[in-house]
């Protein structure tokens, strides 16, 4: 064989070897990507997780948060140390993306665990070899040498501990196809046990799985939360705007005895006009009470005086529109709390009609308010109305007082509540600032149930409202006190929608 032939053969073999090596490299990379694509991150989450966030574009999320009116309040909040860590390294994330970071790092899950402190979360994401190197460089502060990384063995698996400062240590678990990180090593241990199928994952919950397996659009942000007694699980699609957070919820497979079903068992109710809410209203709800399987399907059975010829429950059934509004508001001195129920009447009453007189008891009092005289009378009532009076003992019948106002029946356990409400609504000399005006424009005008809350005022009274509100809100009141909260439940075929709006109250620093 001459030299020319030998040279050609060597060159040909070199080309073949190069092509084979490149083909093998890309085949292995493709195989790894396919394996990563099949990694079900939800299957890594322990079954006892209380809530889960699914982020489909982390860059979009942090950009949106940075340009909101509440960005400073968000930065100062301590709801999640992990989310703040990623936000602090946002620029590094964006730079790495510009250098070819794939969509795998965009898709993250964050699980929340009891007791709900700022360190009680785990972040999960897809991983390949390139991304592991990126995570290593991202999580280790620049001034800490690699030798400070500590490896701990747990049931045959390695947990890597990174010291971020003198007080915080980040626990990381890497496997082919995914990673999990947390400020709580014990939570990473739970993830390992779940991955090794020693303990069940959240996938064992059939209701949750029916929600999480649905395909989510790009750039979306979802929250899955255990929401008893409202429902077993509620799925929220979250949209972040400049001064509001919109959460479109789905109470999938809510059990028949859940609040979601009870509060939507009646008819749809026209949203109250904002002029009917006192300026210092801090809690308001509205729902149907008298039809179908609503919250109070039977008035007569709860009536105290079963021998009465005409009970208060009969009047509610026959002469109201079958709906009730409950309003809590502060007095003019912002220290005295008032609450009352409003029943819209189906026909006008002047106060002399027999059906109205039949439900009144003595003695009545008369009060002149802003030029008009109102009669305040005790009424024969029962346990059912006390169920709607805040902070009352629903197992006891307390005396209630009623008056007629603007084709409505006003009811409270204190006459001063009725007087203060009428004073505030009829005070023409005082310019009224519409309450929840922005929320009103965003809400459905025909929901089954509506709830408004001014978080700043609610959080002022933890002794009264802590039993009704999630403890998470009181733990992070520095953030939530800047918002109003609205919830609407709307029953649609085969489902119940739970729509939430958190509206930021613009703070005037002048």
Coordinates of N, CA, C and O in Angstrom, one line a residue, residues 58 61-63 65-66 71 74-75 80-93:
X58 N -39.7 31.6 35.2 CA -39.3 32.3 36.4 C -38.8 33.7 36.1 O -38.9 34.6 36.9
X61 N -41.8 35.9 36.0 CA -42.3 36.1 37.3 C -41.6 37.2 38.0 O -42.2 38.2 38.5
X62 N -40.3 37.1 38.1 CA -39.5 38.1 38.8 C -39.5 39.5 38.1 O -39.5 40.5 38.8
X63 N -39.6 39.5 36.8 CA -39.7 40.8 36.1 C -41.0 41.5 36.5 O -41.1 42.7 36.7
X65 N -42.8 41.0 39.2 CA -42.8 41.5 40.6 C -42.0 42.8 40.7 O -42.4 43.6 41.6
X66 N -41.0 42.9 40.0 CA -40.1 44.1 40.2 C -40.8 45.4 39.7 O -40.3 46.5 40.1
X71 N -43.8 46.3 44.9 CA -42.5 45.6 44.8 C -41.6 45.8 46.1 O -41.0 44.9 46.6
X74 N -43.0 43.6 48.8 CA -42.6 42.2 48.5 C -41.2 42.0 48.9 O -40.9 40.9 49.5
X75 N -40.3 42.9 48.6 CA -38.8 42.7 49.0 C -38.6 42.6 50.5 O -37.8 41.9 51.0
X80 N -40.9 33.6 52.0 CA -40.2 32.4 51.5 C -38.7 32.8 51.2 O -38.4 33.6 50.4
X81 N -37.9 32.2 52.0 CA -36.4 32.5 51.8 C -35.9 32.0 50.5 O -35.1 32.6 49.9
X82 N -36.5 30.9 50.0 CA -36.0 30.3 48.7 C -36.4 31.2 47.6 O -35.6 31.4 46.7
X83 N -37.6 31.7 47.6 CA -38.0 32.6 46.5 C -37.2 33.9 46.5 O -36.8 34.4 45.4
X84 N -36.9 34.4 47.7 CA -36.0 35.6 47.7 C -34.6 35.3 47.3 O -33.9 36.1 46.6
X85 N -34.1 34.1 47.5 CA -32.8 33.7 47.1 C -32.7 33.7 45.6 O -31.8 34.2 45.0
X86 N -33.7 33.1 44.9 CA -33.8 33.1 43.5 C -33.9 34.5 42.9 O -33.3 34.8 41.9
X87 N -34.7 35.3 43.6 CA -34.9 36.7 43.1 C -33.6 37.5 43.2 O -33.3 38.2 42.3
X88 N -32.8 37.2 44.3 CA -31.6 37.9 44.4 C -30.6 37.6 43.3 O -29.8 38.4 42.9
X89 N -30.6 36.3 42.9 CA -29.7 35.8 41.8 C -30.4 35.9 40.4 O -30.0 35.3 39.5
X90 N -31.4 36.8 40.4 CA -32.2 36.9 39.1 C -31.3 37.3 37.9 O -31.4 36.8 36.8
X91 N -30.4 38.2 38.2 CA -29.5 38.7 37.1 C -28.7 37.5 36.6 O -28.4 37.4 35.4
X92 N -28.2 36.7 37.5 CA -27.4 35.5 37.1 C -28.2 34.6 36.3 O -27.8 34.0 35.3
X93 N -29.5 34.4 36.7 CA -30.4 33.5 35.9 C -30.6 34.0 34.5 O -30.5 33.3 33.5

